[in-house]
mmCIF file of C-alpha atoms in Angstrom:
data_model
loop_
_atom_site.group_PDB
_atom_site.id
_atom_site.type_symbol
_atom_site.label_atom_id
_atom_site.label_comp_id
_atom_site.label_asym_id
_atom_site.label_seq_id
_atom_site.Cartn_x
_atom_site.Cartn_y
_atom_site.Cartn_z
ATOM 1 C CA UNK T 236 0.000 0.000 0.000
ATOM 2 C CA UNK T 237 0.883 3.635 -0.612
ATOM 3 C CA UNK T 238 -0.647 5.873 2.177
ATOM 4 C CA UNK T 239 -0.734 9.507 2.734
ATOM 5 C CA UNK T 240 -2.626 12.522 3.683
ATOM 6 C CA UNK T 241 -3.844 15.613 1.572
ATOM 7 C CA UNK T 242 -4.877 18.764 1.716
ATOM 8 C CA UNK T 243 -3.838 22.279 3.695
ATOM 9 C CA UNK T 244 -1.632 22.239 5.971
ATOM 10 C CA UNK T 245 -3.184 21.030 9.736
ATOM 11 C CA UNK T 246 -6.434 20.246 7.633
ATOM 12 C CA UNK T 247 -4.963 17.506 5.686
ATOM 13 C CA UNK T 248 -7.268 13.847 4.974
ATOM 14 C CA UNK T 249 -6.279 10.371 4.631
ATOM 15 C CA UNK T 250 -5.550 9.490 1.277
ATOM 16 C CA UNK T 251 -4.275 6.092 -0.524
ATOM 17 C CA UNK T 252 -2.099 5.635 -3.864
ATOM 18 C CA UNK T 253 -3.795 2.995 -6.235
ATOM 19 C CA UNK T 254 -1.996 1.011 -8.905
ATOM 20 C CA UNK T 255 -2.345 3.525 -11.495
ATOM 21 C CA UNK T 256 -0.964 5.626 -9.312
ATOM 22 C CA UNK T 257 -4.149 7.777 -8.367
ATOM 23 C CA UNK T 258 -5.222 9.305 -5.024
ATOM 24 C CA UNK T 259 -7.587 8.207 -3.396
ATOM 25 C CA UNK T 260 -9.594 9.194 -0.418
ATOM 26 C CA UNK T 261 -9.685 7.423 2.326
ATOM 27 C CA UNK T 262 -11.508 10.040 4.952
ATOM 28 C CA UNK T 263 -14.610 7.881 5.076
ATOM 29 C CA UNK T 264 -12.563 4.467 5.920
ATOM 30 C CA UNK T 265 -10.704 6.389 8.579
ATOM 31 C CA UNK T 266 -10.593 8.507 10.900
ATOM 32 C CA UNK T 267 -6.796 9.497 9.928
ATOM 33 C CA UNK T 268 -3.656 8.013 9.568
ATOM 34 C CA UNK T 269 -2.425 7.158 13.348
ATOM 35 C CA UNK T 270 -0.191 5.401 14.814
ATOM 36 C CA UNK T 271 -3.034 2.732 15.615
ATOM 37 C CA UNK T 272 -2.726 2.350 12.165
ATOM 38 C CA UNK T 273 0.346 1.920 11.334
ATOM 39 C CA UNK T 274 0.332 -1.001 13.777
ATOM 40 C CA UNK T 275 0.377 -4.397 11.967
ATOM 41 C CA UNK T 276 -3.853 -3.916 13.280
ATOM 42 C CA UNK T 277 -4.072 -1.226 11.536
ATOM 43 C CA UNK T 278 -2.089 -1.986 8.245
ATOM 44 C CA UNK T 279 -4.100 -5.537 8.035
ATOM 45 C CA UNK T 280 -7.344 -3.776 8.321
ATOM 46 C CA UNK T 281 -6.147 -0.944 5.516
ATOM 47 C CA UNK T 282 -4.759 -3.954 3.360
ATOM 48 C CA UNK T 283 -9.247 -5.023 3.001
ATOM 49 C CA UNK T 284 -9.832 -1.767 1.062
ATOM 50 C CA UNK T 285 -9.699 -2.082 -2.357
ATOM 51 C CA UNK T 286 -8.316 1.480 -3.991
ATOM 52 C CA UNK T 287 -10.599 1.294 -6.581
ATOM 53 C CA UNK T 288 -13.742 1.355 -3.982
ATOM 54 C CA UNK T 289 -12.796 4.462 -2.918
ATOM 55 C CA UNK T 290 -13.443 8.585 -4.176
ATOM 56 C CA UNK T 291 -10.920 9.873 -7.051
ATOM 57 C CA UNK T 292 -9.176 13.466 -5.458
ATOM 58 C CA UNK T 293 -9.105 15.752 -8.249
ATOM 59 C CA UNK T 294 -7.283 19.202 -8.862
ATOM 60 C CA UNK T 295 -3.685 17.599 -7.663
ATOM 61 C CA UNK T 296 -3.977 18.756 -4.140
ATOM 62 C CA UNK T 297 -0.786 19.772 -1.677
ATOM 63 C CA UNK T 298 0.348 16.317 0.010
ATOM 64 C CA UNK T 299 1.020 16.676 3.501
ATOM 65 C CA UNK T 300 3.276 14.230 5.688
ATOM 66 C CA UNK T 301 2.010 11.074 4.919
ATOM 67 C CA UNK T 302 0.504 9.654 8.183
ATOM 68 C CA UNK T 303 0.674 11.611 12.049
ATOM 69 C CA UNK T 304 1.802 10.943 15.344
ATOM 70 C CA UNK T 305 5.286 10.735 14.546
ATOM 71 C CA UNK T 306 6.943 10.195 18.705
ATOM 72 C CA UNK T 307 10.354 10.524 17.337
ATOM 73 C CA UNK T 308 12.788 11.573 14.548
ATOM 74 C CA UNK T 309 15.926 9.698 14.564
ATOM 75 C CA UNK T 310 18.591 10.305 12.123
ATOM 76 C CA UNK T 311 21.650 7.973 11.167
ATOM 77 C CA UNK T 312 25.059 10.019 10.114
ATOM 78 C CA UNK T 313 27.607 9.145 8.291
ATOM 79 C CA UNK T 314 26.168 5.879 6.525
ATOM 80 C CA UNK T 315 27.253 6.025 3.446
ATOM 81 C CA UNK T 316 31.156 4.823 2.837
ATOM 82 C CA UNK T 317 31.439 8.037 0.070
ATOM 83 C CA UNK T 318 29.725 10.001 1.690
ATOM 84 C CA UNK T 319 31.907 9.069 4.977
ATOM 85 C CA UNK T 320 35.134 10.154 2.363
ATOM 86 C CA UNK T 321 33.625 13.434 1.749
ATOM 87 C CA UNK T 322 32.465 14.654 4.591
ATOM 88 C CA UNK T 323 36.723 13.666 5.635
ATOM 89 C CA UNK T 324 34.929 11.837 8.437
ATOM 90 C CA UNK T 325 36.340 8.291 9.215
ATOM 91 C CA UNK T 326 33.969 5.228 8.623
ATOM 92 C CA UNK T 327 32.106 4.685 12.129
ATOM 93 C CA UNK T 328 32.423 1.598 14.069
ATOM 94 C CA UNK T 329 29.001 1.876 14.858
ATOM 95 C CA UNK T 330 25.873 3.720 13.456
ATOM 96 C CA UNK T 331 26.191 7.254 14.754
ATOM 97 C CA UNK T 332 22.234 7.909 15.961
ATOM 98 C CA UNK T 333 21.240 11.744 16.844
ATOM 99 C CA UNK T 334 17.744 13.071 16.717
ATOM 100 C CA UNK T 335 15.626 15.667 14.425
ATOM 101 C CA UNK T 336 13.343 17.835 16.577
ATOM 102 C CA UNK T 337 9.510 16.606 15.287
ATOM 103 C CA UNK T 338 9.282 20.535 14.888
ATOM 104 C CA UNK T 339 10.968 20.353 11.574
ATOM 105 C CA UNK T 340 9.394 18.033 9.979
ATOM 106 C CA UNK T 341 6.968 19.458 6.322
ATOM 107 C CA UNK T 342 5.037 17.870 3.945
ATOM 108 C CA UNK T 343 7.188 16.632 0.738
ATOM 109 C CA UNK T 344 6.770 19.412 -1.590
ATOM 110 C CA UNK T 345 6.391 22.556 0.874
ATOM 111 C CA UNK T 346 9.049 25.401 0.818
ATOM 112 C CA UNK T 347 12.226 24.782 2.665
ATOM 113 C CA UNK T 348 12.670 28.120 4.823
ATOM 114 C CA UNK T 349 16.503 28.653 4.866
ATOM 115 C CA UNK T 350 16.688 29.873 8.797
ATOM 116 C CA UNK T 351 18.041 33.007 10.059
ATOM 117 C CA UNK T 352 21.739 33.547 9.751
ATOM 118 C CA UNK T 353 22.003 30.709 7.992
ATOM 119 C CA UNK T 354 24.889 30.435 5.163
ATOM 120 C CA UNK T 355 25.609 26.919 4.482
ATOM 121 C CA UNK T 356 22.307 25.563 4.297
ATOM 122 C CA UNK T 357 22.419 21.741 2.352
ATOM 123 C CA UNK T 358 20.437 18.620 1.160
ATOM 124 C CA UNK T 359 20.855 15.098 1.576
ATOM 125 C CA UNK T 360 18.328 12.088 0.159
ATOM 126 C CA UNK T 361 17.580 9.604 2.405
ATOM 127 C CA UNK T 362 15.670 6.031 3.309
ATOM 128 C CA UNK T 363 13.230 6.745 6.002
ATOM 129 C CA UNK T 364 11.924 3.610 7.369
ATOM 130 C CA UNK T 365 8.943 3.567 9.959
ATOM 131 C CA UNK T 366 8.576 1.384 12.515
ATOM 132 C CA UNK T 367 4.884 -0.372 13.103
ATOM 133 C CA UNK T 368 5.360 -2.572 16.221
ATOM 134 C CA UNK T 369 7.255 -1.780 19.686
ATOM 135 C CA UNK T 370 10.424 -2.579 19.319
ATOM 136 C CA UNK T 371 12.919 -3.171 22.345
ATOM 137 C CA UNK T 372 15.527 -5.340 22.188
ATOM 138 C CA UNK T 373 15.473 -6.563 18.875
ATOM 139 C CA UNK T 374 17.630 -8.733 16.771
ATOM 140 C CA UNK T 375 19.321 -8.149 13.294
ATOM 141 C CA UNK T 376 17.438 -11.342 11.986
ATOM 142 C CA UNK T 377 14.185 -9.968 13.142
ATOM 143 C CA UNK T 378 14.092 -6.376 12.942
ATOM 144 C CA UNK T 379 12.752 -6.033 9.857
ATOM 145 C CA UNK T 380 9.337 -7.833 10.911
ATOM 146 C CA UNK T 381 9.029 -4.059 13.460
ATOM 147 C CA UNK T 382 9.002 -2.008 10.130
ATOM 148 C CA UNK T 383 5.692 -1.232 8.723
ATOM 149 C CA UNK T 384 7.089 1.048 5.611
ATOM 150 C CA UNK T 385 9.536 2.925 4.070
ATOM 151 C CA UNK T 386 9.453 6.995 2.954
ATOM 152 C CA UNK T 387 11.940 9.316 1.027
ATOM 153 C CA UNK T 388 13.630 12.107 3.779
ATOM 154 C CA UNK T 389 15.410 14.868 2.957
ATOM 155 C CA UNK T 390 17.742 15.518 5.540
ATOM 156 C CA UNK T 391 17.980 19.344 5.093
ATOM 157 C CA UNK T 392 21.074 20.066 6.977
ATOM 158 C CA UNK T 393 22.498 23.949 7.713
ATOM 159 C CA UNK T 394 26.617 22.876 8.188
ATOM 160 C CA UNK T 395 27.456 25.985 9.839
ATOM 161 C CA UNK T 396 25.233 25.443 12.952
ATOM 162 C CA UNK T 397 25.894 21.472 12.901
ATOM 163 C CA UNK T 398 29.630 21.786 12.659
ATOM 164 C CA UNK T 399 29.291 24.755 15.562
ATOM 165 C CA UNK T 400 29.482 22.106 18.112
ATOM 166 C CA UNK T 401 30.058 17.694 19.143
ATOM 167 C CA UNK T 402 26.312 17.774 18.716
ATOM 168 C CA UNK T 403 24.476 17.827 15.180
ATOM 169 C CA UNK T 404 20.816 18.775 16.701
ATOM 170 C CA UNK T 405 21.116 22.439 16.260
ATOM 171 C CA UNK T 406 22.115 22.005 12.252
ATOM 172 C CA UNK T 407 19.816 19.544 11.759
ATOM 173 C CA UNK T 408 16.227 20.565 13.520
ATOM 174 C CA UNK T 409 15.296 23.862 12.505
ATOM 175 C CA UNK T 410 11.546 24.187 10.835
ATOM 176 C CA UNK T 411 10.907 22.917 7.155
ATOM 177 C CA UNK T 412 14.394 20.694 7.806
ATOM 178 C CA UNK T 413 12.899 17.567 7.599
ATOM 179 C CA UNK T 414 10.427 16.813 4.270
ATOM 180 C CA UNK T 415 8.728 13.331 4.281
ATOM 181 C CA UNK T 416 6.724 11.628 1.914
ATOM 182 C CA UNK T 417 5.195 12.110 -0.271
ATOM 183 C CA UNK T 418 3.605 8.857 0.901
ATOM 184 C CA UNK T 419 4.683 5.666 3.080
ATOM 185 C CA UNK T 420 5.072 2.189 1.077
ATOM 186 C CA UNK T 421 3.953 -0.381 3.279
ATOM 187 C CA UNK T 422 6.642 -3.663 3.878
ATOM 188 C CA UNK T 423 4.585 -5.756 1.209
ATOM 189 C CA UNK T 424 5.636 -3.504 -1.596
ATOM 190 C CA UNK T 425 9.370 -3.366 -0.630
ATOM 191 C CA UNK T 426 11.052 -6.523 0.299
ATOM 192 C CA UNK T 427 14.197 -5.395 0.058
ATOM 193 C CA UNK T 428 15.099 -1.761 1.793
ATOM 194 C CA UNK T 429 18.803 -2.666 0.652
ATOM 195 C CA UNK T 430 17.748 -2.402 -2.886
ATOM 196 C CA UNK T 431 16.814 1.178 -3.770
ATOM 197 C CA UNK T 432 18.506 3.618 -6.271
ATOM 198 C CA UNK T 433 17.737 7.125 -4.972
ATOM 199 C CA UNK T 434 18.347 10.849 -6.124
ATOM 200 C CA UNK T 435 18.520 14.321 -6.066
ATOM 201 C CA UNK T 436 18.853 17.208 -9.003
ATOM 202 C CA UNK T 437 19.049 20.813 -7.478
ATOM 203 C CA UNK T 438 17.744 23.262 -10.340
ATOM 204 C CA UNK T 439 17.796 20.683 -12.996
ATOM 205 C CA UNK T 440 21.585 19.323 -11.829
ATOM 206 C CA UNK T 441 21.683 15.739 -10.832
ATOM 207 C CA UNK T 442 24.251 16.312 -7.788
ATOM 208 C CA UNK T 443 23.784 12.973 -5.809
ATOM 209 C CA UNK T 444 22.924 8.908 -6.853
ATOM 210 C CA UNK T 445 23.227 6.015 -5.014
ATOM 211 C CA UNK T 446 21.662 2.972 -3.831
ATOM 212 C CA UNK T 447 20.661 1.650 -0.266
ATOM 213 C CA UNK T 448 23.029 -1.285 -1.035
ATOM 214 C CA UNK T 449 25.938 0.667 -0.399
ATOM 215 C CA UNK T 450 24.954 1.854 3.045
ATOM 216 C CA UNK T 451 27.633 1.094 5.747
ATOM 217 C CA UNK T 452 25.039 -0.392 8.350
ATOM 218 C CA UNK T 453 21.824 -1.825 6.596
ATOM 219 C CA UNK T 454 18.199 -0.822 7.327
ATOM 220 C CA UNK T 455 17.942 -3.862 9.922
ATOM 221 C CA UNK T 456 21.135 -3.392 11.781
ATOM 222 C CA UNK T 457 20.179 0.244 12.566
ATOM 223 C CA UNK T 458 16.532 -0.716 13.535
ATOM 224 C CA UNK T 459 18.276 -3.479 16.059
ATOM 225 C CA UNK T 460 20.943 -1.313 17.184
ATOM 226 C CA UNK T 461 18.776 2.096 18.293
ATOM 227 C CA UNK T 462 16.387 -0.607 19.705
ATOM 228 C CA UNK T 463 19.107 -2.057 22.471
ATOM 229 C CA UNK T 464 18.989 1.500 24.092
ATOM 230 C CA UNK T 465 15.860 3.189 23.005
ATOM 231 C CA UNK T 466 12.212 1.937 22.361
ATOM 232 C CA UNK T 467 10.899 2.049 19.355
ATOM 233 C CA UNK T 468 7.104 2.932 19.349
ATOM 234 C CA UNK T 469 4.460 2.372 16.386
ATOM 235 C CA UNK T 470 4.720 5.743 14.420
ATOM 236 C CA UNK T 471 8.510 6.408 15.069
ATOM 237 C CA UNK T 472 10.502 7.313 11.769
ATOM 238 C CA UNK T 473 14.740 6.784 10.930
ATOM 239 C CA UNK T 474 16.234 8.386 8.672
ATOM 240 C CA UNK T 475 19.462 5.960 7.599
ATOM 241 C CA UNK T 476 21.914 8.771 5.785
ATOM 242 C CA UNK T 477 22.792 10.393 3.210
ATOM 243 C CA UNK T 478 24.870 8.890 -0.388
ATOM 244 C CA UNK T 479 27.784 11.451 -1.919
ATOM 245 C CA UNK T 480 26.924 14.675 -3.839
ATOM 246 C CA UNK T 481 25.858 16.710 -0.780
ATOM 247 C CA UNK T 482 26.674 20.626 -1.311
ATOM 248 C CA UNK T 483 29.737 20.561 1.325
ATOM 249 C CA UNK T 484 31.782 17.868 -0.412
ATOM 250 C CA UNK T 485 31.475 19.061 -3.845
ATOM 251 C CA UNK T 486 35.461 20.388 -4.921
ATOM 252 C CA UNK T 487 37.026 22.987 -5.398
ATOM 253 C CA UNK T 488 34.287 24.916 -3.741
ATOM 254 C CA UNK T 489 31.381 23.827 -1.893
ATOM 255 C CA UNK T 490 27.863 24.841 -3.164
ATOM 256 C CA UNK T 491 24.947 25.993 -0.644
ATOM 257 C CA UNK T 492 21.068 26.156 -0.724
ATOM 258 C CA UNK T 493 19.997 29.731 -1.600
ATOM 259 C CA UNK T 494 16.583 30.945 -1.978
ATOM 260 C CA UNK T 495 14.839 30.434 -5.031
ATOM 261 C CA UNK T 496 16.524 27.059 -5.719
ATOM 262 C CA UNK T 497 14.394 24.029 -6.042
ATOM 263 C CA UNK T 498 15.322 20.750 -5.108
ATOM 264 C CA UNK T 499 13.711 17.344 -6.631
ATOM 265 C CA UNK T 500 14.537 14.184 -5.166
ATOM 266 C CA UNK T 501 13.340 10.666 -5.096
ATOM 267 C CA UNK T 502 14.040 6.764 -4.322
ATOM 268 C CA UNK T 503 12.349 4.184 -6.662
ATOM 269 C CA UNK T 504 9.035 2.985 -5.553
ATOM 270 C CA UNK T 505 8.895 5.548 -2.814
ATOM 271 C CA UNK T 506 7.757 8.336 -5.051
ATOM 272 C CA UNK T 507 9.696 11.941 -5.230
ATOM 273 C CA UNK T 508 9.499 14.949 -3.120
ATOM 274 C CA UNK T 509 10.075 18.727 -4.438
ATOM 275 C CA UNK T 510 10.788 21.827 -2.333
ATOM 276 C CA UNK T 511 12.364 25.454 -3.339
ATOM 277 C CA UNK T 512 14.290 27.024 -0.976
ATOM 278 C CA UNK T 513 12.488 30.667 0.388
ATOM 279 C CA UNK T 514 14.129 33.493 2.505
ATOM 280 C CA UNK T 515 12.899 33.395 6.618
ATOM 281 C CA UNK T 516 10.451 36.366 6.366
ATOM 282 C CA UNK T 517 10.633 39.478 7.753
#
């Protein structure tokens, strides 16, 4: 299944992609997109309705983050080998886990709003990957079955304020810094998180490409390993990092957001997100 939600911002409804790639509404099935049903419940009961039973939304409507009651934002550095190499950053030992305020987080195609004083302001594509059961404890060999789906992320970063300390929160959490969706693919549709080409062109430019396959610790070690000191609730997102082609590695000089760029980026199967970069007002 495809799921996601629609509509203005704090107003938005339930919706559900069908195989032709259509939105459907799903308002009248239910109540909204909780984390009661993301639960393995909830996901078997969504799994009955049959897109085609339900109302065609017309007139291409904004599409908001794709389901609600996100508890937390975790975020996976480094993960990438190149992107390791680029960042001149050894290759970690072990998953380095830090957290994205829930504050930043926008629907996939709303403006990015580059935040005061900022002047290194960056993108990076990501895997999110939401979990659907409680999770404590878990092993590699099962922590896949604690996944319900997987989401594109972008990880908008601002370097200045995340290299301004040991701690990556303050570069990393600002508002419109964390764009998901446009809609979560359920477990059924993606077998294989380890499988995914993924992308991201900034005005036109492709500047990164890569595939999950190359990422340093895979989708179900970093679902096991933030699980042996954190719980994982039903509604609780990871981000897994970033491949190369992010704005600070690129040589001689490194290129920065600015306003009035636009970013599109996408990972196959998990749809594509598009946001231009605006001024803070006032």
């Amino acid at each position: 299944m495809k799921l996601c939600r629609y509509g203005k911002d704090g107003f938005e409804k339930p919706g559900m992609i069908d195989h032709e790639g259509k939105l459907r509404d799903l308002s009248k099935v239910v109540a909204g997109i909780s984390p009661n049903e993301i639960s393995p419940r909830g996901l078997a009961m969504l799994s009955k309705v049959k897109p085609e039973s339900l109302p065609v939304v017309s007139n291409s409507p904004r599409l908001g983050v794709p389901f609600v009651g996100i508890g937390k934002f975790v975020a996976i550095g480094l993960n990438y080998s190149d992107h390791a190499k680029e960042a001149g950053m050894p290759i970690p030992a072990e998953p380095i886990v830090f957290s994205k305020s829930t504050t930043c987080i926008s629907g996939p195609n709303d403006d990015v709003i580059q935040p005061k004083n900022s002047t290194k302001l960056d993108w990076e594509i990501e895997l999110g990957v939401v979990i659907g059961t409680k999770a404590q404890y878990v092993s590699v060999e099962k922590a896949l079955d604690f996944v319900a789906g997987y989401c594109v992320v972008n990880d908008v970063s601002e370097r200045a304020f995340q290299m301004a300390t040991s701690q990556w929160d303050k570069g990393k959490g600002f508002d419109t810094a964390g764009p998901i969706g446009p809609w979560i693919v359920t477990t059924d549709e993606i077998r294989d998180p380890q499988k995914l080409d993924m992308w991201l062109d900034l005005n036109g430019k492709r500047m990164q490409s890569g595939n999950t396959r190359t990422m340093i610790f895979s989708v179900a070690q970093i679902v096991s390993h933030a699980s042996q000191y954190m719980t994982l609730l039903p509604g609780d997102i990871i981000t897994t990092g970033t491949p190369p082609g992010v704005g600070m590695g690129i040589k001689p000089a490194p290129v920065f957001l600015k306003p009035g760029d636009v970013m599109t980026l996408g990972i196959r199967g998990l749809g594509e997100q598009k946001q231009k970069v605006v001024a803070f007002p006032g």
